[in-house]
Amino acid sequence: VESTQSTGDLPVFGRIDVNPERVKEMRKRAKEVMNHQIKTAEQKKLFKDTEKQEAVKFEVDMLSRAKTETRDDCYRKYLIRKSVQENLEKSWTTQHQLKMSRDHAELTHRRKTRIAAFGPMRQNTKDVINARNAATIRELQIFGRR
């Protein structure tokens, strides 16, 4: 059985074992543990910061891509609407010109048939002149050129 007193070179454990060298060694180890914990905490903080920066960078890239895609999509839709509108306007113009030429041809045909129906015109007959004027007025009312 060991005694509480030191016997030669054998270490004694407990309160009596506290000597200046042992205290220095314990403090040194405590400082090393503390420095290791501080380094570990700094590394964790740095790792979290870099992760957060990478996440923010990824989100910014994603948002800029989405913005670019949205802008391009809007521009494509604008071009489609513009081409549809231009095609409609061309179609309307062509149809209007076709209608005007048909109306003109019909009016010319009516005038020719009216002259053929009334015969050659006599300058002195008021009835023929009045009939011709009435027919012209009716044609203008029908075709909207009054």
Short mmCIF file of C-alpha atoms in Angstrom, two decimals:
data_model
loop_
_atom_site.label_atom_id
_atom_site.label_comp_id
_atom_site.label_asym_id
_atom_site.label_seq_id
_atom_site.Cartn_x
_atom_site.Cartn_y
_atom_site.Cartn_z
CA VAL A 1 0.00 0.00 0.00
CA GLU A 2 1.33 3.37 -0.98
CA SER A 3 1.50 6.16 1.46
CA THR A 4 0.49 9.72 0.88
CA GLN A 5 4.08 10.83 1.28
CA SER A 6 6.56 10.79 -1.57
CA THR A 7 8.99 7.89 -1.54
CA GLY A 8 11.90 8.47 -3.83
CA ASP A 9 11.21 8.85 -7.55
CA LEU A 10 7.65 7.53 -7.50
CA PRO A 11 4.97 10.17 -8.37
CA VAL A 12 2.40 10.92 -5.70
CA PHE A 13 -1.13 11.73 -6.79
CA GLY A 14 -3.40 14.25 -5.11
CA ARG A 15 -2.90 17.57 -3.38
CA ILE A 16 0.65 16.96 -2.44
CA ASP A 17 1.55 16.41 -6.15
CA VAL A 18 1.11 20.13 -7.05
CA ASN A 19 4.58 21.48 -7.73
CA PRO A 20 5.64 24.48 -9.88
CA GLU A 21 6.71 22.35 -12.88
CA ARG A 22 3.46 20.43 -12.87
CA VAL A 23 1.48 23.72 -12.68
CA LYS A 24 3.41 25.11 -15.68
CA GLU A 25 2.75 21.93 -17.62
CA MET A 26 -0.98 22.00 -16.78
CA ARG A 27 -1.24 25.67 -17.79
CA LYS A 28 0.63 24.96 -21.01
CA ARG A 29 -1.75 22.11 -21.88
CA ALA A 30 -4.77 24.26 -20.97
CA LYS A 31 -3.48 27.05 -23.28
CA GLU A 32 -2.94 24.52 -26.09
CA VAL A 33 -6.48 23.16 -25.66
CA MET A 34 -7.87 26.72 -25.59
CA ASN A 35 -5.88 27.72 -28.71
CA HIS A 36 -7.05 24.56 -30.48
CA GLN A 37 -10.67 25.32 -29.57
CA ILE A 38 -10.30 28.94 -30.76
CA LYS A 39 -8.77 27.75 -34.08
CA THR A 40 -11.56 25.20 -34.49
CA ALA A 41 -14.22 27.86 -33.78
CA GLU A 42 -12.58 30.26 -36.28
CA GLN A 43 -12.39 27.51 -38.90
CA LYS A 44 -16.08 26.68 -38.36
CA LYS A 45 -17.01 30.35 -38.62
CA LEU A 46 -14.91 30.76 -41.77
CA PHE A 47 -16.48 27.63 -43.26
CA LYS A 48 -20.00 28.89 -42.49
CA ASP A 49 -19.15 32.32 -43.95
CA THR A 50 -17.79 30.79 -47.16
CA GLU A 51 -20.84 28.51 -47.42
CA LYS A 52 -23.12 31.51 -46.96
CA GLN A 53 -21.18 33.51 -49.58
CA GLU A 54 -21.39 30.61 -52.02
CA ALA A 55 -25.14 30.30 -51.40
CA VAL A 56 -25.62 34.04 -51.95
CA LYS A 57 -23.51 33.91 -55.12
CA PHE A 58 -25.54 30.96 -56.40
CA GLU A 59 -28.82 32.78 -55.70
CA VAL A 60 -27.56 35.96 -57.38
CA ASP A 61 -26.50 33.96 -60.45
CA MET A 62 -29.83 32.15 -60.50
CA LEU A 63 -31.77 35.43 -60.22
CA SER A 64 -29.72 37.09 -62.96
CA ARG A 65 -30.29 34.07 -65.22
CA ALA A 66 -34.01 34.17 -64.48
CA LYS A 67 -34.09 37.90 -65.20
CA THR A 68 -32.26 37.41 -68.51
CA GLU A 69 -34.55 34.54 -69.51
CA THR A 70 -37.63 36.58 -68.61
CA ARG A 71 -36.36 39.56 -70.61
CA ASP A 72 -35.59 37.34 -73.62
CA ASP A 73 -38.99 35.66 -73.35
CA CYS A 74 -40.77 39.02 -73.24
CA TYR A 75 -38.79 40.20 -76.26
CA ARG A 76 -39.69 37.03 -78.21
CA LYS A 77 -43.38 37.49 -77.36
CA TYR A 78 -43.15 41.14 -78.43
CA LEU A 79 -41.67 40.13 -81.79
CA ILE A 80 -44.43 37.57 -82.31
CA ARG A 81 -47.16 40.10 -81.47
CA LYS A 82 -45.55 42.68 -83.71
CA SER A 83 -45.32 40.28 -86.68
CA VAL A 84 -48.93 39.16 -86.17
CA GLN A 85 -50.05 42.80 -86.11
CA GLU A 86 -48.07 43.64 -89.25
CA ASN A 87 -49.48 40.61 -91.05
CA LEU A 88 -53.02 41.59 -90.06
CA GLU A 89 -52.48 45.16 -91.26
CA LYS A 90 -51.11 43.91 -94.59
CA SER A 91 -54.06 41.55 -94.93
CA TRP A 92 -56.53 44.31 -94.11
CA THR A 93 -54.86 46.67 -96.60
CA THR A 94 -54.91 44.03 -99.33
CA GLN A 95 -58.56 43.18 -98.66
CA HIS A 96 -59.50 46.87 -98.62
CA GLN A 97 -57.75 47.45 -101.96
CA LEU A 98 -59.46 44.38 -103.41
CA LYS A 99 -62.85 45.62 -102.19
CA MET A 100 -62.23 49.08 -103.62
CA SER A 101 -61.25 47.64 -107.02
CA ARG A 102 -64.35 45.38 -107.03
CA ASP A 103 -66.58 48.33 -106.08
CA HIS A 104 -65.04 50.40 -108.85
CA ALA A 105 -65.53 47.58 -111.36
CA GLU A 106 -69.15 47.14 -110.27
CA LEU A 107 -69.81 50.88 -110.53
CA THR A 108 -68.25 50.97 -113.99
CA HIS A 109 -70.35 47.99 -115.03
CA ARG A 110 -73.56 49.65 -113.72
CA ARG A 111 -72.77 52.84 -115.57
CA LYS A 112 -72.24 50.91 -118.81
CA THR A 113 -75.46 48.95 -118.38
CA ARG A 114 -77.39 52.13 -117.51
CA ILE A 115 -76.14 53.87 -120.67
CA ALA A 116 -77.11 50.83 -122.69
CA ALA A 117 -80.56 50.76 -121.04
CA PHE A 118 -81.30 54.43 -121.61
CA GLY A 119 -79.76 54.55 -125.04
CA PRO A 120 -77.79 57.45 -126.40
CA MET A 121 -78.37 60.55 -124.39
CA ARG A 122 -80.18 63.47 -125.80
CA GLN A 123 -79.10 66.88 -124.65
CA ASN A 124 -82.50 68.44 -124.72
CA THR A 125 -84.48 65.80 -122.80
CA LYS A 126 -84.75 66.64 -119.11
CA ASP A 127 -86.20 63.24 -118.18
CA VAL A 128 -83.13 61.37 -119.38
CA ILE A 129 -80.82 63.73 -117.47
CA ASN A 130 -82.90 63.48 -114.29
CA ALA A 131 -82.98 59.66 -114.52
CA ARG A 132 -79.23 59.56 -114.96
CA ASN A 133 -78.65 61.87 -111.97
CA ALA A 134 -81.03 59.81 -109.81
CA ALA A 135 -79.22 56.59 -110.72
CA THR A 136 -75.87 58.15 -109.90
CA ILE A 137 -77.18 59.41 -106.56
CA ARG A 138 -78.54 55.91 -105.75
CA GLU A 139 -75.18 54.33 -106.62
CA LEU A 140 -73.34 56.78 -104.42
CA GLN A 141 -75.72 56.07 -101.55
CA ILE A 142 -75.31 52.33 -102.01
CA PHE A 143 -71.52 52.45 -102.11
CA GLY A 144 -71.15 55.13 -99.45
CA ARG A 145 -69.61 57.87 -101.57
CA ARG A 146 -71.96 60.70 -100.91
#
